[in-house]
Coordinates of C-alpha atoms and ligand atoms in Angstrom, one line a residue:
Chain A
M22 CA 30.9 13.0 7.6
L23 CA 27.5 12.2 9.1
T24 CA 27.2 12.7 12.9
V25 CA 24.4 12.1 15.3
E26 CA 24.6 14.1 18.5
D27 CA 22.8 13.2 21.7
L28 CA 19.6 12.3 19.9
Y29 CA 16.3 11.7 21.7
V30 CA 13.2 10.5 19.8
N31 CA 9.8 9.7 21.1
Y32 CA 6.7 8.0 19.9
G33 CA 4.0 9.9 21.9
T34 CA 5.3 9.8 25.4
L35 CA 7.4 6.7 24.8
Q36 CA 11.1 7.5 24.7
I37 CA 12.5 5.3 21.9
I38 CA 15.9 6.8 21.2
Q39 CA 17.5 8.0 24.4
G40 CA 20.7 10.0 23.8
V41 CA 22.3 8.3 20.8
S42 CA 25.5 9.8 19.4
M43 CA 27.4 8.3 16.5
K44 CA 29.5 9.3 13.5
I45 CA 30.2 7.9 10.1
E46 CA 33.2 9.0 8.2
D47 CA 33.2 9.4 4.4
G48 CA 33.8 6.1 2.6
E49 CA 33.4 4.1 5.8
M50 CA 31.0 1.3 6.4
I51 CA 29.5 1.0 9.8
S52 CA 27.0 -1.6 11.1
L53 CA 24.4 -0.8 13.7
V54 CA 23.1 -4.0 15.3
G55 CA 20.5 -4.6 18.0
S56 CA 17.6 -6.8 18.8
N57 CA 13.9 -6.4 18.0
G58 CA 12.5 -3.1 19.1
A59 CA 15.8 -1.6 20.1
G60 CA 15.0 1.5 18.1
K61 CA 17.1 1.0 15.0
T62 CA 14.4 1.9 12.5
T63 CA 13.3 4.8 14.5
L64 CA 16.9 6.2 14.5
L65 CA 17.0 5.8 10.7
K66 CA 13.6 7.4 10.2
T67 CA 14.9 10.4 12.2
I68 CA 18.1 10.6 10.1
S69 CA 16.0 10.6 6.9
G70 CA 13.7 13.3 8.2
L71 CA 10.5 11.1 8.5
K72 CA 10.5 11.7 12.2
K73 CA 11.5 14.7 14.2
P74 CA 13.6 14.3 17.3
E75 CA 12.8 15.8 20.7
S76 CA 16.3 17.0 21.0
G77 CA 19.8 16.4 19.6
K78 CA 21.3 17.1 16.2
I79 CA 22.1 15.4 13.0
I80 CA 25.0 17.0 11.1
W81 CA 26.0 16.3 7.6
D82 CA 29.2 17.9 6.2
G83 CA 29.0 20.6 8.8
E84 CA 25.4 21.4 8.0
D85 CA 22.6 20.9 10.6
I86 CA 20.1 18.7 8.8
T87 CA 17.9 17.8 11.8
T88 CA 14.9 19.9 10.7
L89 CA 15.2 19.4 7.0
S90 CA 12.4 17.8 5.1
P91 CA 13.0 14.2 3.7
D92 CA 13.4 15.4 0.1
K93 CA 16.1 17.9 1.1
I94 CA 17.9 15.1 3.0
V95 CA 17.7 12.8 -0.1
A96 CA 19.0 15.7 -2.1
R97 CA 22.0 15.9 0.2
G98 CA 22.8 12.3 -0.8
I99 CA 21.6 10.6 2.4
V100 CA 19.4 7.8 1.1
Q101 CA 17.7 4.8 2.7
V102 CA 16.8 1.3 1.5
P103 CA 14.0 0.9 4.0
E104 CA 12.9 -1.9 6.2
G105 CA 10.3 -4.0 4.4
R106 CA 11.5 -2.6 1.1
K107 CA 8.6 -0.2 0.6
L108 CA 8.5 -0.8 -3.2
F109 CA 5.7 0.4 -5.5
P110 CA 4.3 -3.1 -6.2
Q111 CA 2.1 -2.3 -9.2
M112 CA 4.8 -0.5 -11.0
T113 CA 7.4 -2.2 -13.1
V114 CA 10.9 -2.9 -11.8
Q115 CA 12.3 -0.2 -14.1
E116 CA 9.7 2.3 -13.0
N117 CA 10.6 1.6 -9.4
L118 CA 14.3 2.1 -10.2
E119 CA 13.6 5.3 -12.1
L120 CA 11.7 6.8 -9.2
G121 CA 14.9 6.4 -7.1
S122 CA 16.2 9.2 -9.3
F123 CA 13.2 11.4 -8.9
L124 CA 15.2 14.5 -7.7
K125 CA 16.8 16.8 -10.2
E126 CA 20.5 16.0 -9.8
A127 CA 20.0 12.2 -9.8
K128 CA 17.6 12.5 -12.7
K129 CA 20.2 14.1 -14.9
K130 CA 22.3 11.0 -14.5
R131 CA 19.4 8.6 -14.7
K132 CA 20.4 6.8 -17.9
D133 CA 24.0 6.1 -16.8
T134 CA 23.1 5.1 -13.2
L135 CA 20.4 2.7 -14.5
E136 CA 23.0 1.1 -16.8
Y137 CA 25.3 0.8 -13.8
V138 CA 22.6 -0.7 -11.6
Y139 CA 21.7 -3.2 -14.2
E140 CA 25.4 -4.1 -14.5
M141 CA 25.6 -4.7 -10.8
L142 CA 22.2 -6.4 -10.5
P143 CA 21.8 -8.2 -13.9
D144 CA 18.7 -10.2 -12.7
L145 CA 16.8 -6.9 -12.5
Q146 CA 17.4 -6.2 -16.2
K147 CA 15.7 -9.4 -17.1
K148 CA 12.7 -8.5 -14.9
A149 CA 12.7 -4.8 -15.9
K150 CA 9.2 -4.8 -17.3
M151 CA 7.6 -6.9 -14.6
P152 CA 5.5 -5.5 -11.8
A153 CA 7.8 -5.2 -8.8
G154 CA 5.2 -6.9 -6.6
S155 CA 5.4 -10.1 -8.7
L156 CA 9.0 -10.7 -7.8
S157 CA 10.3 -13.0 -5.1
G158 CA 11.4 -11.6 -1.8
G159 CA 15.1 -11.7 -2.7
Q160 CA 14.5 -10.0 -6.0
Q161 CA 12.4 -7.3 -4.4
Q162 CA 15.2 -6.6 -2.0
M163 CA 17.5 -6.2 -5.0
V164 CA 15.0 -3.7 -6.5
A165 CA 15.0 -1.8 -3.3
I166 CA 18.8 -1.7 -3.2
G167 CA 18.9 -0.7 -6.9
R168 CA 16.3 2.0 -6.3
G169 CA 18.5 3.4 -3.5
M170 CA 21.5 3.4 -5.8
M171 CA 19.6 5.3 -8.4
A172 CA 19.6 8.3 -6.1
C173 CA 23.3 8.6 -6.5
P174 CA 23.7 8.4 -2.7
K175 CA 26.7 9.7 -0.8
V176 CA 25.5 7.7 2.2
L177 CA 23.4 4.6 1.6
I178 CA 21.5 3.3 4.7
F179 CA 20.2 -0.3 4.7
D180 CA 17.6 -1.3 7.2
E181 CA 17.7 -5.0 7.8
P182 CA 18.2 -6.0 4.1
S183 CA 18.6 -9.7 4.9
I184 CA 15.3 -10.1 6.6
G185 CA 13.3 -13.0 5.0
L186 CA 16.1 -14.0 2.7
S187 CA 17.6 -17.4 2.4
P188 CA 21.2 -17.8 3.5
L189 CA 22.4 -18.0 -0.1
L190 CA 20.6 -14.8 -1.0
T191 CA 21.8 -13.1 2.1
D192 CA 25.4 -13.8 1.1
I193 CA 24.7 -12.5 -2.4
M194 CA 23.1 -9.4 -1.0
F195 CA 25.9 -8.7 1.4
E196 CA 28.3 -9.1 -1.5
I197 CA 26.4 -6.4 -3.4
I198 CA 26.5 -4.1 -0.3
R199 CA 30.3 -4.6 -0.2
K200 CA 30.6 -3.7 -3.9
I201 CA 28.6 -0.5 -3.2
K202 CA 31.0 0.3 -0.4
D203 CA 34.0 -0.4 -2.6
S204 CA 32.7 2.0 -5.2
G205 CA 33.2 4.8 -2.6
T206 CA 29.7 5.1 -1.1
T207 CA 29.5 5.5 2.6
V208 CA 27.4 2.7 4.0
M209 CA 25.4 2.3 7.2
L210 CA 24.1 -1.2 7.6
V211 CA 21.4 -2.0 10.2
E212 CA 21.1 -5.7 10.9
Q213 CA 20.0 -8.3 13.3
N214 CA 22.3 -10.6 11.5
V215 CA 25.1 -9.5 13.8
Q216 CA 28.0 -11.7 12.7
N217 CA 27.6 -11.0 9.0
A218 CA 27.1 -7.3 9.5
L219 CA 30.1 -6.9 11.7
R220 CA 32.4 -9.0 9.5
M221 CA 31.8 -6.6 6.6
A222 CA 32.0 -3.3 8.5
D223 CA 34.8 -1.0 9.6
R224 CA 33.2 -0.1 12.8
G225 CA 30.1 -1.2 14.7
Y226 CA 27.5 0.2 17.1
V227 CA 25.2 -1.9 19.3
L228 CA 21.9 -0.3 20.1
E229 CA 20.0 -1.5 23.2
Q230 CA 16.7 -0.1 24.3
G231 CA 17.4 3.3 22.6
H232 CA 21.0 3.8 23.7
I233 CA 24.4 2.8 22.4
A234 CA 25.5 -0.1 24.5
M235 CA 28.8 -0.8 22.7
E236 CA 30.8 0.7 19.9
G237 CA 34.2 0.2 18.4
K238 CA 36.1 -1.5 15.6
A239 CA 34.0 -4.2 14.1
S240 CA 36.7 -6.8 14.5
D241 CA 37.0 -5.9 18.2
L242 CA 33.3 -6.1 18.7
L243 CA 33.2 -9.6 17.1
E244 CA 35.7 -10.7 19.8
N245 CA 33.8 -9.0 22.6
E246 CA 32.6 -11.6 25.2
E247 CA 29.5 -9.7 26.2
L248 CA 28.4 -9.3 22.6
K249 CA 29.2 -12.9 21.8
K250 CA 27.0 -14.0 24.6
S251 CA 24.0 -11.8 24.0
Y252 CA 24.0 -11.6 20.1
L253 CA 25.9 -14.5 18.7
G254 CA 24.8 -17.2 21.2
I255 CA 28.3 -18.3 21.8
Chain B
M3 CA -38.5 -0.9 -30.2
A4 CA -35.1 -2.1 -31.4
V5 CA -34.4 1.4 -32.7
S6 CA -35.4 3.1 -29.4
I7 CA -33.2 0.7 -27.4
T8 CA -30.3 1.3 -29.7
Q9 CA -30.9 5.0 -29.5
S10 CA -31.0 4.9 -25.7
L11 CA -27.8 2.8 -25.6
I12 CA -26.0 5.4 -27.7
D13 CA -27.3 8.3 -25.6
G14 CA -26.4 6.4 -22.4
L15 CA -22.9 5.6 -23.6
L16 CA -22.3 9.2 -24.6
M17 CA -23.4 10.6 -21.3
G18 CA -21.6 7.7 -19.5
G19 CA -18.4 9.1 -21.0
V20 CA -18.9 12.4 -19.2
Y21 CA -19.7 10.6 -15.9
A22 CA -16.7 8.5 -16.4
L23 CA -14.3 11.4 -16.6
A24 CA -15.9 13.1 -13.6
A25 CA -15.7 9.9 -11.5
L26 CA -12.2 9.3 -12.6
G27 CA -11.4 12.5 -10.8
V28 CA -13.1 11.3 -7.6
S29 CA -11.2 8.0 -7.8
L30 CA -7.9 9.5 -8.5
I31 CA -8.2 11.9 -5.5
F32 CA -9.3 9.0 -3.3
G33 CA -6.5 6.8 -4.5
V34 CA -3.8 9.3 -3.6
M35 CA -5.3 10.9 -0.5
K36 CA -7.9 8.5 0.8
I37 CA -10.4 11.3 0.8
T38 CA -13.8 11.3 -0.8
N39 CA -14.3 14.6 -2.4
F40 CA -17.9 15.6 -1.8
A41 CA -17.3 18.9 -3.5
H42 CA -16.8 17.2 -6.8
G43 CA -20.4 17.9 -8.0
A44 CA -20.0 21.6 -7.1
L45 CA -16.7 21.6 -9.0
I46 CA -18.4 20.2 -12.0
T47 CA -20.8 23.2 -11.8
V48 CA -17.8 25.5 -11.4
G49 CA -16.4 24.0 -14.7
M50 CA -19.8 24.7 -16.3
F51 CA -19.7 28.3 -15.2
V52 CA -16.1 28.8 -16.3
A53 CA -17.2 27.7 -19.7
Y54 CA -20.4 29.7 -19.5
F55 CA -18.5 32.9 -18.5
M56 CA -16.1 32.6 -21.5
F57 CA -19.0 32.0 -23.8
A58 CA -21.2 34.8 -22.4
Q59 CA -18.4 37.4 -22.1
L60 CA -16.1 36.5 -25.0
G61 CA -18.3 34.5 -27.3
V62 CA -15.9 31.5 -27.2
S63 CA -17.4 28.1 -27.4
P64 CA -16.7 25.7 -24.5
Y65 CA -14.8 23.4 -26.8
V66 CA -12.4 26.2 -27.8
S67 CA -12.0 27.4 -24.3
L68 CA -11.4 24.0 -22.9
P69 CA -7.7 24.4 -22.4
I70 CA -8.3 27.5 -20.3
T71 CA -11.0 25.7 -18.3
I72 CA -8.5 22.8 -17.6
L73 CA -5.9 25.3 -16.4
V74 CA -8.3 27.3 -14.2
M75 CA -9.7 24.2 -12.7
F76 CA -6.4 22.6 -12.1
L77 CA -5.1 25.7 -10.3
L78 CA -8.4 25.9 -8.3
G79 CA -8.0 22.3 -7.2
Y80 CA -4.3 22.8 -6.4
G81 CA -5.2 25.8 -4.3
I82 CA -8.2 24.1 -2.5
Q83 CA -6.0 21.2 -1.6
K84 CA -3.2 23.3 -0.2
L85 CA -5.5 25.6 1.8
T86 CA -8.2 23.3 3.0
I87 CA -7.6 19.6 2.4
N88 CA -4.0 19.4 3.3
P89 CA -4.5 20.6 6.9
I90 CA -7.0 17.8 7.5
I91 CA -5.3 15.1 5.5
T92 CA -4.8 12.9 8.6
A93 CA -8.1 13.8 10.3
P94 CA -10.8 11.2 10.8
S95 CA -12.9 10.6 7.7
H96 CA -16.1 12.2 9.1
N97 CA -14.2 15.5 9.5
Q98 CA -13.0 15.2 6.0
L99 CA -16.5 14.6 4.8
L100 CA -17.7 17.7 6.6
L101 CA -15.0 19.7 5.1
T102 CA -15.5 18.7 1.5
Q103 CA -19.3 19.0 2.0
G104 CA -18.8 22.5 3.4
L105 CA -16.6 23.3 0.4
S106 CA -19.4 22.3 -1.8
I107 CA -21.8 24.7 -0.1
V108 CA -19.3 27.5 -0.3
L109 CA -18.8 27.0 -4.0
E110 CA -22.5 26.8 -4.7
N111 CA -23.2 30.0 -2.8
L112 CA -20.3 31.7 -4.5
L113 CA -21.8 30.8 -7.8
L114 CA -25.2 32.1 -6.7
V115 CA -23.7 35.4 -5.7
L116 CA -21.7 35.8 -8.9
F117 CA -24.3 34.4 -11.4
T118 CA -27.7 34.5 -9.6
A119 CA -30.0 31.5 -9.5
N120 CA -31.4 32.1 -13.0
Y121 CA -31.0 29.2 -15.3
K122 CA -28.6 29.7 -18.1
S123 CA -27.8 27.8 -21.2
I124 CA -25.3 27.8 -24.0
S125 CA -26.6 27.4 -27.5
L126 CA -24.1 26.9 -30.2
P127 CA -25.3 27.7 -33.6
G128 CA -25.1 24.7 -35.9
F129 CA -24.7 22.3 -33.0
D130 CA -28.4 22.0 -32.1
K131 CA -29.2 19.8 -35.1
A132 CA -28.7 16.1 -34.5
I133 CA -26.8 13.9 -36.8
K134 CA -29.2 11.3 -38.4
F135 CA -28.4 7.7 -39.1
G136 CA -31.7 6.4 -40.5
A137 CA -34.0 6.4 -37.5
L138 CA -31.2 7.0 -35.1
S139 CA -30.2 10.5 -34.2
I140 CA -27.0 11.6 -32.4
N141 CA -26.9 14.8 -30.4
K142 CA -23.8 16.7 -31.6
P143 CA -22.7 18.3 -28.3
K144 CA -23.0 14.8 -26.7
L145 CA -20.9 13.3 -29.5
I146 CA -18.3 16.0 -29.2
A147 CA -18.3 15.6 -25.4
F148 CA -17.7 11.9 -25.7
G149 CA -14.8 12.5 -28.1
L150 CA -13.2 15.0 -25.9
V151 CA -13.7 12.8 -22.8
V152 CA -11.8 10.0 -24.6
L153 CA -9.0 12.5 -25.3
A154 CA -9.0 13.8 -21.8
S155 CA -8.9 10.3 -20.3
L156 CA -6.1 9.4 -22.6
G157 CA -4.3 12.5 -21.4
V158 CA -4.7 11.5 -17.8
Y159 CA -3.5 8.0 -18.7
L160 CA -0.4 9.2 -20.4
L161 CA 0.3 11.6 -17.6
L162 CA 0.1 8.9 -15.0
Q163 CA 1.9 6.2 -17.0
K164 CA 4.6 8.1 -18.9
T165 CA 5.7 11.0 -16.7
D166 CA 7.8 11.2 -13.6
I167 CA 5.1 13.2 -11.9
G168 CA 2.5 10.6 -12.8
H169 CA 4.7 7.8 -11.5
A170 CA 5.2 9.9 -8.3
I171 CA 1.4 10.1 -8.0
S172 CA 1.0 6.4 -8.4
A173 CA 3.9 5.7 -6.0
T174 CA 2.4 8.0 -3.4
S175 CA -1.0 6.4 -3.6
V176 CA 0.4 2.9 -2.8
Q177 CA 3.4 3.6 -0.7
R178 CA 3.5 7.0 1.0
E179 CA 6.6 6.3 3.0
G180 CA 8.5 4.7 0.2
A181 CA 7.7 7.7 -2.0
T182 CA 8.9 10.1 0.7
L183 CA 12.2 8.3 0.9
M184 CA 12.7 8.8 -2.8
G185 CA 12.6 12.6 -2.2
I186 CA 9.0 12.9 -3.5
K187 CA 7.2 15.7 -1.7
V188 CA 4.0 14.0 -0.8
E189 CA 2.2 17.2 0.0
R190 CA 2.9 18.6 -3.4
I191 CA 1.9 15.4 -5.1
N192 CA -1.4 15.5 -3.2
A193 CA -2.1 19.0 -4.4
I194 CA -1.2 18.1 -8.0
A195 CA -3.4 15.0 -7.9
F196 CA -6.3 17.0 -6.4
G197 CA -5.7 19.6 -9.2
I198 CA -6.0 16.9 -11.8
G199 CA -9.1 15.4 -10.2
V200 CA -10.7 18.9 -10.1
A201 CA -9.7 19.5 -13.7
C202 CA -11.5 16.3 -14.7
A203 CA -14.6 17.6 -13.0
G204 CA -14.1 20.9 -14.7
V205 CA -13.8 19.3 -18.2
A206 CA -17.0 17.3 -17.5
G207 CA -18.8 20.5 -16.5
A208 CA -17.6 22.4 -19.5
L209 CA -18.7 19.6 -21.8
L210 CA -22.1 19.3 -20.1
A211 CA -22.6 23.1 -20.4
P212 CA -23.9 23.0 -24.0
I213 CA -26.0 19.8 -23.2
Q214 CA -28.1 20.9 -20.3
Y215 CA -29.2 24.0 -18.4
I216 CA -26.7 25.7 -16.1
S217 CA -27.4 26.7 -12.5
P218 CA -25.4 26.9 -9.3
T219 CA -27.0 23.8 -7.8
V220 CA -27.0 21.6 -10.9
G221 CA -23.9 19.7 -9.7
E222 CA -25.7 18.1 -6.8
G223 CA -27.2 15.5 -9.0
F224 CA -23.8 14.6 -10.3
Q225 CA -22.2 14.4 -6.9
L226 CA -23.8 11.2 -5.8
K227 CA -23.6 9.8 -9.3
C228 CA -19.8 10.3 -9.3
F229 CA -19.5 8.8 -5.9
V230 CA -21.6 5.7 -6.9
I231 CA -19.5 5.3 -10.1
A232 CA -16.2 5.6 -8.2
V233 CA -17.3 3.0 -5.7
F234 CA -18.7 0.8 -8.4
G235 CA -15.4 0.9 -10.2
G236 CA -13.5 0.3 -7.0
L237 CA -12.5 3.5 -5.1
G238 CA -9.0 4.5 -6.2
N239 CA -9.1 2.4 -9.3
I240 CA -9.4 5.1 -11.9
W241 CA -9.8 2.8 -15.0
G242 CA -12.5 1.0 -13.0
A243 CA -14.3 4.3 -12.7
V244 CA -14.2 4.9 -16.4
V245 CA -15.8 1.5 -17.1
A246 CA -18.3 1.9 -14.3
G247 CA -19.2 5.4 -15.7
L248 CA -20.0 4.0 -19.1
I249 CA -22.1 1.2 -17.5
I250 CA -24.0 3.6 -15.3
G251 CA -24.6 6.0 -18.2
V252 CA -26.1 3.1 -20.3
V253 CA -28.1 1.7 -17.3
E254 CA -29.6 5.1 -16.6
S255 CA -30.6 5.7 -20.2
V256 CA -32.1 2.2 -20.7
A257 CA -33.9 2.3 -17.3
S258 CA -35.3 5.7 -18.2
L259 CA -36.6 4.3 -21.5
A260 CA -38.1 1.2 -19.9
L261 CA -39.4 2.6 -16.6
G262 CA -39.5 6.3 -17.1
G263 CA -37.1 9.1 -16.1
S264 CA -37.8 9.3 -12.4
W265 CA -37.1 5.6 -12.0
S266 CA -33.7 5.7 -13.6
E267 CA -32.0 7.3 -10.6
M268 CA -33.6 4.7 -8.4
V269 CA -32.1 1.9 -10.5
I270 CA -28.7 3.5 -10.2
Y271 CA -28.9 3.6 -6.4
L272 CA -30.3 0.1 -6.3
I273 CA -27.2 -1.0 -8.2
F274 CA -25.1 0.9 -5.7
I275 CA -26.7 -0.8 -2.8
L276 CA -26.2 -4.2 -4.4
V277 CA -22.6 -3.4 -5.1
L278 CA -22.0 -2.4 -1.5
L279 CA -23.7 -5.6 -0.3
F280 CA -22.1 -8.1 -2.6
K281 CA -18.9 -6.5 -4.0
P282 CA -17.9 -3.6 -1.8
T283 CA -14.5 -3.5 -3.5
G284 CA -16.1 -2.6 -6.8
L285 CA -16.4 -4.1 -10.2
F286 CA -12.8 -5.3 -10.5
G287 CA -12.7 -6.4 -6.9
K288 CA -9.2 -5.6 -5.8
K289 CA -9.1 -6.6 -2.2
T290 CA -9.0 -3.7 0.2
R291 CA -6.1 -3.6 2.6
Ligands
ATP26 N1 4.8 4.2 14.7 C1 5.0 3.8 15.9 N2 4.2 4.2 16.9 C2 4.5 3.9 18.2 N3 5.5 3.2 18.6 C3 6.4 2.7 17.7 C4 6.2 3.0 16.3 N4 7.2 2.5 15.6 C5 7.9 1.8 16.5 N5 7.5 2.0 17.7 C6 8.1 1.4 18.9 O1 9.4 1.9 19.0 C7 10.2 0.9 19.4 C8 11.4 0.7 18.5 O2 10.9 0.4 17.2 P1 11.9 0.3 16.0 O3 11.0 -0.1 14.8 O4 12.7 1.5 15.9 O5 12.8 -1.0 16.4 P2 13.9 -1.8 15.6 O6 15.1 -1.8 16.3 O7 13.9 -1.2 14.2 O8 13.2 -3.2 15.6 P3 13.2 -4.3 14.5 O9 14.6 -5.0 14.5 O10 12.1 -5.3 14.9 O11 13.0 -3.7 13.2 C9 9.4 -0.4 19.6 O12 9.1 -0.6 20.9 C10 8.2 -0.1 18.8 O13 7.0 -0.7 19.4
MG27 MG1 13.5 -2.0 12.4

């Protein structure tokens, strides 16, 4: 179980995350939604150890991981498919995937995981030898997801994976995320595409200006009048 | 005339190989850390003295001791990065310039203390005779240096292209945050890349040791040359640096034949200025971001 306890994160003097608490049970899928600049990415960066919080804690399986370095957090199985993909564009698709299993434990299973990723994302196998930067936006997003899977994650965190994708591709991509969840991986999905994200999730959190404005069962949130008005335009 | 031009082309190409390897180091370090290493010339000199030390103390030729030189220089580079570069990795570039320039002064003075300012040289019996092809003659140490430079560059190529560490180095140089999120320790990769860059300088130095005189300040001439070549090849583009190194070697040699030795340096800097004016991204003109 991953828990975030009363987290505060600043950029300089600007308070971006202001007392966020949340928890993700093993095997669960949660969606974190919120508008531009709400602080979603900042929260994820803090979970991954890229950014240190002012106060608060991040606990994974009973261990305080708040001050661990990013590589230690990845080694624990908490892995991110980052906003904007952050691929290595001049390297081939396969090299990108392989770097997903850079750390020791994942490297041992590299061959098998790669086979599994190619099975799940067959388009990538066809493009294996092409530079990742030469692929279309949708395909690049698939590479980023595949790269995250290569780390053998226990929790896979997606930061706005649907951004810039056509509706058709968005559906395909959400379907892949659902498969990843069904395979037993815990999933945290950050999205602005509120409806899609909540439909798939078990539970949801709404982040507004650095604090949790709403939380609950995803199906309840989808029915919530306030949320409908501000995020779904209904 | 045709003979002397061919001769100077050959000489230039052979020396260009050594420049290429040294500049490859500058470009690699810049590519990964966005730092221009102004201690590179001094580190070439350190490589010369490492080779000289083993020659003078143990009677081992620089070619035989090359693996040890590589190891020593790699560790030196790794240590320098950890201790001095890493703390200023995000500092403004003028501070970084001061640091690497300062490092260069420290290294030179250290060599002065240890080895005095007296010129030294390595003469290898049997290597001083040139190989003759009709009217052309090829200097043996230069030919061997070129061969070993090709091997060393190939080694760097394989390391970067075929190993996980190499991939992590490339990944870090283009996408630091993405690399961090894969569990790559960027600080460690920086130190390894600096170590490899310094090892390139060291190999260049060791191979130059039997070719020219050795003194603690002799690297200064190479410093600017390496920088010019790295920029010419496109800073961060290590294969660009290799091509640019060969070109600069040939240009220097031909210019020295046509205009006289003291002019050849001038021609190189003239090229440098033209490059900066018209193609600041270097020969292969990747756009800067
Ligand atoms: N590196 C930074 N330095 C300073 N401020 C930053 C930095 N990154 C983000 N911010 C600020 O923090 C706030 C939250 O940004 P964040 O990227 O976490 O939002 P987000 O919810 O992910 O938004 P989006 O949906 O657009 O990705 C914004 O006001 C942003 O301007
Ligand atoms: Mg964001």
